[in-house]
XYZ file of C-alpha atoms in Angstrom:
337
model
C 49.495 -35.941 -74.738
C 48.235 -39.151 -73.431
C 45.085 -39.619 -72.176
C 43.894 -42.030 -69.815
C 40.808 -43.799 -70.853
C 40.747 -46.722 -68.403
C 38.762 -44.622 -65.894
C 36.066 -44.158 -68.563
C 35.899 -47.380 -69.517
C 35.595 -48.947 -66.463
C 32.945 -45.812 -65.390
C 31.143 -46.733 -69.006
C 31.299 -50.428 -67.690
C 29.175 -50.142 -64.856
C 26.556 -47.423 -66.151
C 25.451 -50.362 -68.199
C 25.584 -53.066 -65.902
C 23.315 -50.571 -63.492
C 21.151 -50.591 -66.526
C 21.089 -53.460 -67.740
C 20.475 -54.339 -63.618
C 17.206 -51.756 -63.812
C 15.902 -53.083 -66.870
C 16.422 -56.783 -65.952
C 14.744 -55.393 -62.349
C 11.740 -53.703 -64.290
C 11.237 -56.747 -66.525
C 11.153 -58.941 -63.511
C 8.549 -57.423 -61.969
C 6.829 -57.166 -65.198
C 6.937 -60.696 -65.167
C 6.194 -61.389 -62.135
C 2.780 -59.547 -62.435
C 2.349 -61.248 -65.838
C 2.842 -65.068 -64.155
C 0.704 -63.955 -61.361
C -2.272 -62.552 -63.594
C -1.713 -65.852 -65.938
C -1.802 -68.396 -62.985
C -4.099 -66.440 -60.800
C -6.553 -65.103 -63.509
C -9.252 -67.342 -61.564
C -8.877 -65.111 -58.426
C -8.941 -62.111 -60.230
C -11.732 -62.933 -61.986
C -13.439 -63.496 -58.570
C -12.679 -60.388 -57.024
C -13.090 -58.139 -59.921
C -17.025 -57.964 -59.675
C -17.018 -56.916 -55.494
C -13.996 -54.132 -56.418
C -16.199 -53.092 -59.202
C -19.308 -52.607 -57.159
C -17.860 -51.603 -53.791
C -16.204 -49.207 -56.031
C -19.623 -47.932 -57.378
C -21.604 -48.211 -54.481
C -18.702 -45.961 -52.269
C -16.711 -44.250 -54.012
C -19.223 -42.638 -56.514
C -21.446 -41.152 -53.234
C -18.056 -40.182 -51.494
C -16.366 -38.375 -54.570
C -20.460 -37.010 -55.334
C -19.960 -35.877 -51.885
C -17.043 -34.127 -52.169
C -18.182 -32.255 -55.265
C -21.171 -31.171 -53.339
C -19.508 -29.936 -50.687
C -17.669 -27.728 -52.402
C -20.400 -25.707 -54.154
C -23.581 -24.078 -52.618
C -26.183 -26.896 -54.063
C -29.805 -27.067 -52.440
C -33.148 -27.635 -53.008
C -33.696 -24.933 -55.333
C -30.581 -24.857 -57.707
C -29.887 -28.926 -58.395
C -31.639 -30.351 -61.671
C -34.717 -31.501 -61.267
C -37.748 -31.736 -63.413
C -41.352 -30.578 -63.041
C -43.668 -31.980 -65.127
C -42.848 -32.428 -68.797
C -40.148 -29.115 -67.786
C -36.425 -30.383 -66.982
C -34.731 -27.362 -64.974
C -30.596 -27.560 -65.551
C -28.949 -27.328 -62.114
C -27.775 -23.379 -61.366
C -25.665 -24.270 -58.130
C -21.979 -22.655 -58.327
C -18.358 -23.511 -57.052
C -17.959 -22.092 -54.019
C -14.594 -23.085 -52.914
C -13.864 -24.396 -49.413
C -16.299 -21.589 -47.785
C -18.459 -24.664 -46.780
C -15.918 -25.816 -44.734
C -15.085 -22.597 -43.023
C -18.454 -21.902 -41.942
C -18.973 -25.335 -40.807
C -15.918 -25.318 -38.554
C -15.961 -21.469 -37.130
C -19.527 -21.524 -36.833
C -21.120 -21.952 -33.358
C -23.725 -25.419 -34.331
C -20.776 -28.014 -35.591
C -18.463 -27.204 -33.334
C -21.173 -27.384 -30.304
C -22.784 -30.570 -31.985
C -19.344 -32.227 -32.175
C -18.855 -31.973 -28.190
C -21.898 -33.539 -27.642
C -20.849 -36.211 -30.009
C -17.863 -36.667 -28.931
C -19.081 -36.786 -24.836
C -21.676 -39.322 -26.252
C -19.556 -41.714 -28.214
C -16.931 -42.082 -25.019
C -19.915 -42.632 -22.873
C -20.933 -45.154 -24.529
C -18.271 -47.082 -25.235
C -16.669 -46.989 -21.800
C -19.946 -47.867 -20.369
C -20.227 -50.860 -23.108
C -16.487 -52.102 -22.635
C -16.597 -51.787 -19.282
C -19.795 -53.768 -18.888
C -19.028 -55.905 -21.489
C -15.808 -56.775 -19.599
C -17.783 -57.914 -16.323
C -20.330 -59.769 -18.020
C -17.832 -61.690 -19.608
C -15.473 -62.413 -17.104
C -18.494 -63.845 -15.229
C -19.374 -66.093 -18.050
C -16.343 -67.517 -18.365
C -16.612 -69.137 -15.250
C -18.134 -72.598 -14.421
C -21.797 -71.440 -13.166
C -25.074 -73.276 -13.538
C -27.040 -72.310 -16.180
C -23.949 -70.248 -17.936
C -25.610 -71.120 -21.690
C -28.915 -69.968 -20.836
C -27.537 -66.563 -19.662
C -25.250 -66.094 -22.617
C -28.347 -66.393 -24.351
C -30.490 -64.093 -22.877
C -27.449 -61.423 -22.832
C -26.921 -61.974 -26.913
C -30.729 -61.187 -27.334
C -30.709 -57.452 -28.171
C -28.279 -58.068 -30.631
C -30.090 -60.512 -32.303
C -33.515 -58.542 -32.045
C -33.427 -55.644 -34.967
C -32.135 -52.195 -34.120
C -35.110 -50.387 -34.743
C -37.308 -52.857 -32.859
C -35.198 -51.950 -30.023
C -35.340 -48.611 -29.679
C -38.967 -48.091 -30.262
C -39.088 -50.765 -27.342
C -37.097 -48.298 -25.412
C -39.260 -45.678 -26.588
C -42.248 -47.139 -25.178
C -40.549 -47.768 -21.805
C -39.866 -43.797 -22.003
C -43.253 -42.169 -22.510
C -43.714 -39.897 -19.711
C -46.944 -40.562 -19.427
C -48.046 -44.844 -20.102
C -44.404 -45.922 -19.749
C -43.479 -48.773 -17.935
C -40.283 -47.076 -15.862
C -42.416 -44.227 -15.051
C -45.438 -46.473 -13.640
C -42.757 -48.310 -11.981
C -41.209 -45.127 -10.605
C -45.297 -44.142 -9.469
C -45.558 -47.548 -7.588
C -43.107 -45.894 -5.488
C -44.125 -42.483 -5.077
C -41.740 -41.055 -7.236
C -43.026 -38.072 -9.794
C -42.858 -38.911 -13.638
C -39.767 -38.282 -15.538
C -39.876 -36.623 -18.458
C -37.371 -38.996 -20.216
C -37.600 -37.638 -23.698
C -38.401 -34.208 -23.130
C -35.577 -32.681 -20.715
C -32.022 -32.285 -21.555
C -30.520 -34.031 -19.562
C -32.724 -36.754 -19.282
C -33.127 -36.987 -23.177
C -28.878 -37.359 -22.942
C -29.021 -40.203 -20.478
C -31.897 -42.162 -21.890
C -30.061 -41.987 -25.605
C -26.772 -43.400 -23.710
C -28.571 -46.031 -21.661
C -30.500 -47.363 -24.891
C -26.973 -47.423 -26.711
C -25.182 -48.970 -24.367
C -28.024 -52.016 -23.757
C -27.295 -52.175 -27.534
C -23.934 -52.595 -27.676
C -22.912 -54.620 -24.500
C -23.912 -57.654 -26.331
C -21.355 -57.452 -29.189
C -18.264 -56.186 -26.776
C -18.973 -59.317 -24.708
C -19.412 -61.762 -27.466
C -15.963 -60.468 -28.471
C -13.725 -60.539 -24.983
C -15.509 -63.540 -23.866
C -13.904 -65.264 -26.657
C -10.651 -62.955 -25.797
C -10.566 -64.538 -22.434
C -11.060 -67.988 -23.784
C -8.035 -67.638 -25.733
C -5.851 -66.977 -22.642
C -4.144 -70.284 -21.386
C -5.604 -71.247 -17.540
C -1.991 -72.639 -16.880
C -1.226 -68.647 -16.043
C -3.779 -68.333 -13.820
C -2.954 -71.241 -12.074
C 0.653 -70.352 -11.669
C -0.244 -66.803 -10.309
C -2.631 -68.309 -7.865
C 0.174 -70.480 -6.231
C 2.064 -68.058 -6.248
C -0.045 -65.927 -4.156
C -1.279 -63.444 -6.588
C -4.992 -61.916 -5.635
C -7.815 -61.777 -8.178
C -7.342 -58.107 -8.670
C -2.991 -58.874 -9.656
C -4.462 -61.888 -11.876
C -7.028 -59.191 -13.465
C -4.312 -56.995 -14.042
C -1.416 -58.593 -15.050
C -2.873 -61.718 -17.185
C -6.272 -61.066 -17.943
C -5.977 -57.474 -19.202
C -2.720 -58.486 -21.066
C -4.285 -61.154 -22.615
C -7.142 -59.632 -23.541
C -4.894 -56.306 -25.451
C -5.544 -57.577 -29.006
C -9.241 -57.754 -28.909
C -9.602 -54.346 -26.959
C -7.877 -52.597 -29.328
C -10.566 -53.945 -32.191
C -13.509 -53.315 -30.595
C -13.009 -50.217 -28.887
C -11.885 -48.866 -32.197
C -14.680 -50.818 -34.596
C -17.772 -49.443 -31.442
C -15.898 -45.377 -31.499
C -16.609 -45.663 -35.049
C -19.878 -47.041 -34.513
C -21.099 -44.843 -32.070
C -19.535 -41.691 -33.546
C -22.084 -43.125 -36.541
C -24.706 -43.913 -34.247
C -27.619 -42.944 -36.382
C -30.643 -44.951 -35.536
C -30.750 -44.303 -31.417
C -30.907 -40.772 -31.302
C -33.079 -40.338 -34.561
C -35.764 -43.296 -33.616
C -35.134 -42.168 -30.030
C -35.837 -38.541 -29.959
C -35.201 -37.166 -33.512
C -32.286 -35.170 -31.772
C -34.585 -33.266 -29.285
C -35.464 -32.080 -27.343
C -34.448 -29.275 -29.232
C -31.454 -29.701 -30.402
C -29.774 -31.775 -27.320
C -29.288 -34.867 -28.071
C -28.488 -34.115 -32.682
C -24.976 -36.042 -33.038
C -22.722 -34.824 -36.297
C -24.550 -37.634 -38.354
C -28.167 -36.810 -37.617
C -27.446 -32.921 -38.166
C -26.344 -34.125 -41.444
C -29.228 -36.176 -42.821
C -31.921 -32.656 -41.270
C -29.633 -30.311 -43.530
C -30.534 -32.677 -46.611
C -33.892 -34.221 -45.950
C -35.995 -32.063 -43.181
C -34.955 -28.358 -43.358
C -36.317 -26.364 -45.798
C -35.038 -25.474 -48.475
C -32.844 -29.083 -48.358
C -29.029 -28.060 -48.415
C -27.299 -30.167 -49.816
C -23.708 -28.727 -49.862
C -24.132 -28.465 -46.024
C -25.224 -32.171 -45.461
C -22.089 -32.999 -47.516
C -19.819 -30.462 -45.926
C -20.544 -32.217 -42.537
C -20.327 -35.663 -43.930
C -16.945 -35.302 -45.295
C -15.889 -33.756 -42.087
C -17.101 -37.083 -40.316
C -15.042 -38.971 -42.519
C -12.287 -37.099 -42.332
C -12.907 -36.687 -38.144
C -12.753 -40.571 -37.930
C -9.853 -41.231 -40.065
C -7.839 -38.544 -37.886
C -8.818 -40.649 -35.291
C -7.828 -44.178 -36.706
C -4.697 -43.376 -37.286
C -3.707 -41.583 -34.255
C -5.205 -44.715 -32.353
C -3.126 -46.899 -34.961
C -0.344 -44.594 -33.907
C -0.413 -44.993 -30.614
C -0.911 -48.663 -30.913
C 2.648 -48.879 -32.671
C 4.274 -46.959 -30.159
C 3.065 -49.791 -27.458
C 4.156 -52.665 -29.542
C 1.026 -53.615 -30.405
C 0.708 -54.797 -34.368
C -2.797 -53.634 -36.003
């Protein structure tokens, strides 16, 4: 009986032509990494020492974190020493039980509204000021330098400068809005120590903060959009509010989407305001997610520090969700980030 072999030879054939293909593919990449490390060992070399230390300086806290959060360390169980005596840490594994207390408890969940309500205040408020303020300084007015100046001041001044500045203007009793508020026969307003006044004074001082930075950026936004489309519009009988919309706002897409996202993260991280500001009182009104974090580890007693982590890793994890849905929904409007 005759058997036909051609089939398998020509089947054998290509089986080693596809690898012979793979292994010349896998050796080309090989060296391709090897020419690249040879001719760019320079680079590398550069480069090495930041990776190394941003490495350290991150991702040692973050995965220290991590580990925390997962067990039921505080004050009294982590290794510490007293005196000549060195006490081994006692804390145990405790699983993800962090987590679910943190989330179906009443405190994060009612700390991350207010968190949430003050990080889109105050970025609306600072884009959409930051937007005005910049659109009027692009224009050709006298004295234009000098008032770029004075608007870029409070970003140049240190944080914590400004906000016990701020502070000062809010005492109920010596500050200067309240004696201005007297001059007019108007009661004393306990900035600071209501509510709701505590919530708007933490925005307001935020927002003076941050209007310098989101103009810096869109004034330079608006600088980058040719004048030849304004012109054109103009003639052809577009209004200033049709101009706004359809060239300025356009033009200005790219450098929205970066600093809206780059101020959400910063405000969601806010930390300095509200603790320099009112130490998240009165109370706890005005704690955001981050401040509630650093009382678990540093002012309640004993210091928890499985809780602190628990509540930073949800932060991360909280502003990472909402990168990428923003990056998501960037895609989806044809925008490249």
């Amino acid at each position: 009986m005759a058997v036909d072999t051609t089939g398998q030879s020509v089947a054998k054939a290509a089986g080693d032509d596809v690898a012979r293909g793979r292994s010349r593919g896998t050796g080309s990449h090989r060296g391709a990494a090897k020419r690249s490390l040879s001719t760019h060992w320079y680079a590398w070399a550069m480069v090495a020492p930041v990776t190394i230390v941003i490495a350290v300086i991150i991702g040692y806290p973050l995965v220290r974190g991590i580990y925390l959060s997962l067990t039921d360390a505080n004050e009294r169980n982590v290794a510490r020493s007293i005196g000549v005596n060195q006490i081994p840490a006692s804390y145990e594994f405790v699983g993800l039980d962090n987590y679910t207390d943190a989330i179906t408890g009443g405190q994060f969940l009612g700390t991350l509204g207010w968190t949430i309500v003050w990080t889109v205040s105050c970025v609306a408020l600072t884009f959409a000021l930051g937007l005005g303020l910049a659109n009027i300084l692009n224009r050709r007015i006298a004295g234009r330098s000098a008032y770029r100046l004075m608007l870029i001041l409070p970003w140049a001044v240190p944080g914590f400068v400004s906000v016990f500045a701020w502070r000062f203007l809010y005492n109920q009793d010596n500050g200067l809005l309240n004696k201005i508020l007297a001059g007019g026969g108007i009661d004393a307003v306990p900035w600071l120590n209501d509510p709701a006044w505590a919530k708007l004074s933490v925005v307001a001082t935020n927002v003076w903060l941050g209007v310098p930075f989101m103009m810096v950026a869109l004034l330079g936004g608006l600088q980058s959009i040719p004048g030849e489309l304004y012109e054109a519009a103009e003639m052809d009988g577009a209004s200033a509010w049709q101009r706004f919309r359809h060239i300025t706002m356009p033009g200005l897409r790219s450098v929205s989407t970066t600093v809206i996202l780059l101020s959400t993260i910063w405000t969601f991280n806010m930390f300095p305001v509200i603790f320099l500001l009112t130490r998240g009182g009165p109370g706890e009104a005005t704690q955001i997610l981050v401040t509630q974090a650093y009382k678990f580890s540093f002012e309640v007693s004993p210091r928890d520090f499985a809780q602190s982590s628990t509540w930073g890793v949800l932060i991360l994890v909280l502003l990472m969700i909402f990168a990428a849905f923003y990056q998501r929904v960037l895609r989806k409007q044809g925008e490249v980030w």
